Short mmCIF file of C-alpha atoms in Angstrom, two decimals:
data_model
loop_
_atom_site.label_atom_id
_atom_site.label_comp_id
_atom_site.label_asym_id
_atom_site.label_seq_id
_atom_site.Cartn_x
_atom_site.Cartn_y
_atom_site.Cartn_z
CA UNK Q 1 6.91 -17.81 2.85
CA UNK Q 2 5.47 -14.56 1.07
CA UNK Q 3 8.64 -11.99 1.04
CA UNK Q 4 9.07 -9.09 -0.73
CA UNK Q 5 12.17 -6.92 -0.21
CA UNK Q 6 13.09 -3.49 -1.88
CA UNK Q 7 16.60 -2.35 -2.07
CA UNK Q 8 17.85 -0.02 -1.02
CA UNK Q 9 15.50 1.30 1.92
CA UNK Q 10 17.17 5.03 1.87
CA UNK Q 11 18.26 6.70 -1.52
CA UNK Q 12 19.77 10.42 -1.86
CA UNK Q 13 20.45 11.47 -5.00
CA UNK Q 14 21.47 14.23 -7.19
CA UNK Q 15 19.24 15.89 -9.69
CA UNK Q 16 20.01 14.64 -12.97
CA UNK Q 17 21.31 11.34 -12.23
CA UNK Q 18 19.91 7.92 -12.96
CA UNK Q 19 19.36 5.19 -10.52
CA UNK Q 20 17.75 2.03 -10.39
CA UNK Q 21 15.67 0.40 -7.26
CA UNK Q 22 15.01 -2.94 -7.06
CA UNK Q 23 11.80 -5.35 -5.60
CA UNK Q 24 12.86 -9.30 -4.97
CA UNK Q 25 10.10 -11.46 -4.18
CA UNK Q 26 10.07 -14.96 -2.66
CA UNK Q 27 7.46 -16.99 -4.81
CA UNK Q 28 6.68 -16.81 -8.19
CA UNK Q 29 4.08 -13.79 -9.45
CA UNK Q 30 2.50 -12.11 -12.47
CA UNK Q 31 1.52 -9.63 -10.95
CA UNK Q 32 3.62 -6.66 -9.31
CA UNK Q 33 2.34 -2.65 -8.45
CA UNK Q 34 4.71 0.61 -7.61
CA UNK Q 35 3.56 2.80 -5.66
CA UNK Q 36 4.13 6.13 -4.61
CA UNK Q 37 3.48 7.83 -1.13
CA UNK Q 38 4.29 11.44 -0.28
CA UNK Q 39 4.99 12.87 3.43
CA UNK Q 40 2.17 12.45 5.40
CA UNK Q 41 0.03 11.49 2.13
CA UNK Q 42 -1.68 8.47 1.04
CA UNK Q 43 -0.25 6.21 -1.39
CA UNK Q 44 -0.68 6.39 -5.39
CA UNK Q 45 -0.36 3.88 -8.04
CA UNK Q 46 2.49 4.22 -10.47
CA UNK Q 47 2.58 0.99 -12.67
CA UNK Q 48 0.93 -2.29 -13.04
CA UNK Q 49 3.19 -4.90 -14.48
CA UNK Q 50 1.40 -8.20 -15.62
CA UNK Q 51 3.68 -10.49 -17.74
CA UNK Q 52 7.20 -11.14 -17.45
CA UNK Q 53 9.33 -8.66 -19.82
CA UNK Q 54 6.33 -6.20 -18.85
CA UNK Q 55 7.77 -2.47 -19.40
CA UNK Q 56 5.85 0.66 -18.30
CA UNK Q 57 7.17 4.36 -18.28
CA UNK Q 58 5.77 7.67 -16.87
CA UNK Q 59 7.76 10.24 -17.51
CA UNK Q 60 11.52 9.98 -15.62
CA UNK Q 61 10.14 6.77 -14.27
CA UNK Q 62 10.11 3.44 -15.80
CA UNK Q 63 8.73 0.13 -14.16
CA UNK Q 64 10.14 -3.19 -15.54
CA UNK Q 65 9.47 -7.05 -14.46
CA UNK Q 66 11.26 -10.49 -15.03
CA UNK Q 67 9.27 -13.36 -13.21
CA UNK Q 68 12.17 -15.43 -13.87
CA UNK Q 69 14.03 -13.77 -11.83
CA UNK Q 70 11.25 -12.40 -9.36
CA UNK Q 71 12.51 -8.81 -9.61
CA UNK Q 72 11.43 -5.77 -10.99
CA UNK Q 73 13.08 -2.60 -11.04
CA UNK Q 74 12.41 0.65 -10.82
CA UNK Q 75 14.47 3.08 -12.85
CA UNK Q 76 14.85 6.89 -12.38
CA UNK Q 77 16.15 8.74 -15.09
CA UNK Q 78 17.62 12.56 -14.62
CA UNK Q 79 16.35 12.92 -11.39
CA UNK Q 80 14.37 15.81 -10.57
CA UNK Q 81 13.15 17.36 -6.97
CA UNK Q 82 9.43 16.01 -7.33
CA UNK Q 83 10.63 12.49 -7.34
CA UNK Q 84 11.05 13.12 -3.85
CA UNK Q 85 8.94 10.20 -2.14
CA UNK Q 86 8.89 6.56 -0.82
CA UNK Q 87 8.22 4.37 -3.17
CA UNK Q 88 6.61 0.87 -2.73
CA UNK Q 89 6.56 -2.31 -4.28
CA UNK Q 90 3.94 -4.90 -4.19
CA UNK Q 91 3.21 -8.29 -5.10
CA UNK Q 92 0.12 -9.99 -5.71
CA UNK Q 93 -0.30 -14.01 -5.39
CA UNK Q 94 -3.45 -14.26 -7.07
CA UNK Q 95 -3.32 -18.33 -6.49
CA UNK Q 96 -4.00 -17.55 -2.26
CA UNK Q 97 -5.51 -13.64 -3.02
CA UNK Q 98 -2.66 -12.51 -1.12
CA UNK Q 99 -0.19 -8.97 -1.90
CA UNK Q 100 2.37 -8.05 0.27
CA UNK Q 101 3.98 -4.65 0.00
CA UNK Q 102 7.74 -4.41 0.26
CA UNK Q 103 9.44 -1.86 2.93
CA UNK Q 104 9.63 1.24 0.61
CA UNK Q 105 12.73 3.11 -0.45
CA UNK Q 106 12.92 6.47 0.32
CA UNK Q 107 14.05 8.83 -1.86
CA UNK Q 108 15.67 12.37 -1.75
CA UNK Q 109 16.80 14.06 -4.82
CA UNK Q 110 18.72 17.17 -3.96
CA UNK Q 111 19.54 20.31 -6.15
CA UNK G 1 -9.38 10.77 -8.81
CA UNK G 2 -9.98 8.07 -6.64
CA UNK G 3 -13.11 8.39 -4.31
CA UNK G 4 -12.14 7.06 -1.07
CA UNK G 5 -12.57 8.68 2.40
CA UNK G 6 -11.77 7.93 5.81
CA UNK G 7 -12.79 9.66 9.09
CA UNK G 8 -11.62 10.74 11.24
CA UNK G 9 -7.99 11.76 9.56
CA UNK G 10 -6.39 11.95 13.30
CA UNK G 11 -7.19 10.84 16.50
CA UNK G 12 -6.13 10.78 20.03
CA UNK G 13 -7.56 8.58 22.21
CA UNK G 14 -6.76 6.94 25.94
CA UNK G 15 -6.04 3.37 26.53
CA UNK G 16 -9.44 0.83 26.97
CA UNK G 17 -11.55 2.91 24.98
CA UNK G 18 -13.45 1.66 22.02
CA UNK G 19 -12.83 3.34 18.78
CA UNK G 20 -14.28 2.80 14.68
CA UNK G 21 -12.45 3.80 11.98
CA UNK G 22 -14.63 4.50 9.10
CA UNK G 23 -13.96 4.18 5.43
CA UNK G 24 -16.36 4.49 2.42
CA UNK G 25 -15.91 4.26 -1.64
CA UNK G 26 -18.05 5.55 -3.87
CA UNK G 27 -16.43 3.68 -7.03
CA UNK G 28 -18.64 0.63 -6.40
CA UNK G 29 -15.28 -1.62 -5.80
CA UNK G 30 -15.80 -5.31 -4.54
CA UNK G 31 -12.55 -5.52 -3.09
CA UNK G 32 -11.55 -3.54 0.15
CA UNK G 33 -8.57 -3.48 2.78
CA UNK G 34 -7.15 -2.15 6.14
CA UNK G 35 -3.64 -1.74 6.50
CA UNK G 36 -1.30 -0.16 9.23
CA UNK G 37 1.30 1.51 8.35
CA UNK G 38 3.90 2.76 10.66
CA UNK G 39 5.71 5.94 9.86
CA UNK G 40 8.18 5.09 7.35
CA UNK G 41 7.80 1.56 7.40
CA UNK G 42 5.68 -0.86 4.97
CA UNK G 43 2.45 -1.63 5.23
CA UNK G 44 0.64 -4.83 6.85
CA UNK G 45 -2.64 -6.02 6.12
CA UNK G 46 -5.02 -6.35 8.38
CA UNK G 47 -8.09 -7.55 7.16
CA UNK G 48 -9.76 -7.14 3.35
CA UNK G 49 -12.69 -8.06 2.11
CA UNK G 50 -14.26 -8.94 -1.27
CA UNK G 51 -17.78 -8.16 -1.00
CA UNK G 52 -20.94 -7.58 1.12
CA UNK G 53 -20.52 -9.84 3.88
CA UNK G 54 -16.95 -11.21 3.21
CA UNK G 55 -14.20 -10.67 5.82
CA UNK G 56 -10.81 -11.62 5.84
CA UNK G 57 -7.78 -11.32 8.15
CA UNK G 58 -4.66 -10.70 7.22
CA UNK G 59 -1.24 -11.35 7.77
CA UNK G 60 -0.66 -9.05 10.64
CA UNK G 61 -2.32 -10.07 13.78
CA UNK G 62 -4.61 -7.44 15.07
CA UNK G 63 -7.09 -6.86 17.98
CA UNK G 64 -9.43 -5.24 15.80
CA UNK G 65 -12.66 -6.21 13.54
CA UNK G 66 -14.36 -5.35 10.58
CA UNK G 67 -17.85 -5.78 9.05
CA UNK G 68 -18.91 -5.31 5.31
CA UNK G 69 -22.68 -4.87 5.35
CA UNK G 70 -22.95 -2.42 2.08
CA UNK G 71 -20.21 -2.43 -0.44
CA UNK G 72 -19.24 1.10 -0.42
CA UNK G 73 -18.48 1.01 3.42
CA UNK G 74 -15.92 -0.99 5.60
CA UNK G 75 -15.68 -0.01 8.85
CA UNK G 76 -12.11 -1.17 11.32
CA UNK G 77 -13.30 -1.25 15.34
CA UNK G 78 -11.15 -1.51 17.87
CA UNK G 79 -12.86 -2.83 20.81
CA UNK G 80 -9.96 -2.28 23.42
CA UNK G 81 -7.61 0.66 22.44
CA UNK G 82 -3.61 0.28 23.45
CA UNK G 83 -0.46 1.95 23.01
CA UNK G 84 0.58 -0.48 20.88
CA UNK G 85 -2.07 0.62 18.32
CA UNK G 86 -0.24 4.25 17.73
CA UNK G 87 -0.38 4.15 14.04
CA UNK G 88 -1.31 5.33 10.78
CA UNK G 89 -4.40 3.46 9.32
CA UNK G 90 -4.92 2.96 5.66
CA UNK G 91 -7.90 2.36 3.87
CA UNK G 92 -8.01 0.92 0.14
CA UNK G 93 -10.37 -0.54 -2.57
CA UNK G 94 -9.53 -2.48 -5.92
CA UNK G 95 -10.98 -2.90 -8.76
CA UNK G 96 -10.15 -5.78 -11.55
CA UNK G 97 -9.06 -4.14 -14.89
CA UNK G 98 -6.82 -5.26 -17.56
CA UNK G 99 -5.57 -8.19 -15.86
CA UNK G 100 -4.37 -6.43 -12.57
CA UNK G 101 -5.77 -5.11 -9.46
CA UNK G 102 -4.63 -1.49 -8.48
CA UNK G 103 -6.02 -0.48 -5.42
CA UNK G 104 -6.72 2.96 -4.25
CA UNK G 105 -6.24 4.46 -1.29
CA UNK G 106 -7.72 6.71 1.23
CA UNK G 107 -5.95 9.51 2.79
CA UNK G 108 -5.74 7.51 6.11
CA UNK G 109 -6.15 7.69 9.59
CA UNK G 110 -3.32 8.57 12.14
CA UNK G 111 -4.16 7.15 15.76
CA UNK G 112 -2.41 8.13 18.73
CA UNK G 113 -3.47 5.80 22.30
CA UNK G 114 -2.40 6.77 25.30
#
């Protein structure tokens, strides 16, 4: 079965602190996507990662995957306010043209 | 910027009617999907398609149908509007590049049945 679980669903932080999330998925992939969605917005794409040991940063955020281990995490570093989202992983299983989307963490930074 | 629209952004709508959520691209992608999202939660796909005339469904069961007749346009119908369709409605397109497929998404539809 296709699973892909994000941990942890709910994450309140302080500004200027790091902290990692992290996407498990069930079978093995190439191919994983963060996204980002807003309040009440659409969703936007963050990071593409396409080979294991892929690493991709963006400013505070940086996207890393290890198909070994069928993770990838998502680290924040020195939190600021406008990281203030839900956040979504997704896996693609190019073998059945399938991507599931994990449940999204949530994330408050506070001042 | 993505280019990728849905109409109509809200709607409110009684129980049995029949209702077509519209979605159009104008970045000439192959790929396109529907997926509901309720508020908070993760997203399920309900039906994608990779071209003119290709449907799929997908992995959430749904009382709804598409059609793909021109590639920039991939209309969702409900034919029988319930309650348990209350949702938010997300529209996206993909594109290959650089081995991946990032899709894009519209600014989605949020349905309310009564």
């Amino acid at each position: 079965e296709l699973k892909v679980e994000q941990n942890p669903l709910f994450l309140s932080m302080q500004e200027g602190k790091n902290y990692t999330i992290y996407c498990n998925y069930s079978t093995t992939s190439d191919r994983l996507y963060w996204y980002r969605q807003d309040p009440g917005k659409s969703l936007e794409s963050l990071f593409v990662l396409l080979s294991n040991g892929a690493v991709k940063q963006e400013g505070r955020l940086m996207a890393s995957l290890d198909t070994k281990a069928r993770l990838s995490t998502l680290h924040i570093t020195a939190a600021v306010h406008d990281l203030s989202a839900t956040y979504f992983c997704a896996v693609e299983w190019s073998g059945i043209n399938d991507m599931r989307f994990g449940a999204g963490t949530r994330l408050t930074v506070k001042p | 910027e993505a280019d990728i629209y849905q109409t109509p952004r809200y709607l409110v709508i009684g129980t049995g009617k029949k209702i077509t959520l519209e979605c159009s691209q104008t970045m000439g992608h192959d790929k396109m999907y529907w997926y509901q999202q309720d508020p908070g939660m993760e997203l399920h796909l309900i039906h994608y398609s990779y071209g003119v005339n290709s449907t799929e469904k997908g992995d959430l069961s749904s009382e709804s149908t598409v059609s793909r007749i021109r590639t920039e346009h991939f209309p969702l119908t409900l034919e029988s509007a319930r309650p348990s369709h209350t949702s938010q409605y997300l529209c996206a397109s993909s594109y290959p590049s650089g081995g991946g497929e990032t899709q894009y998404f519209g600014p989605g539809t949020r349905l309310l049945v009564l």
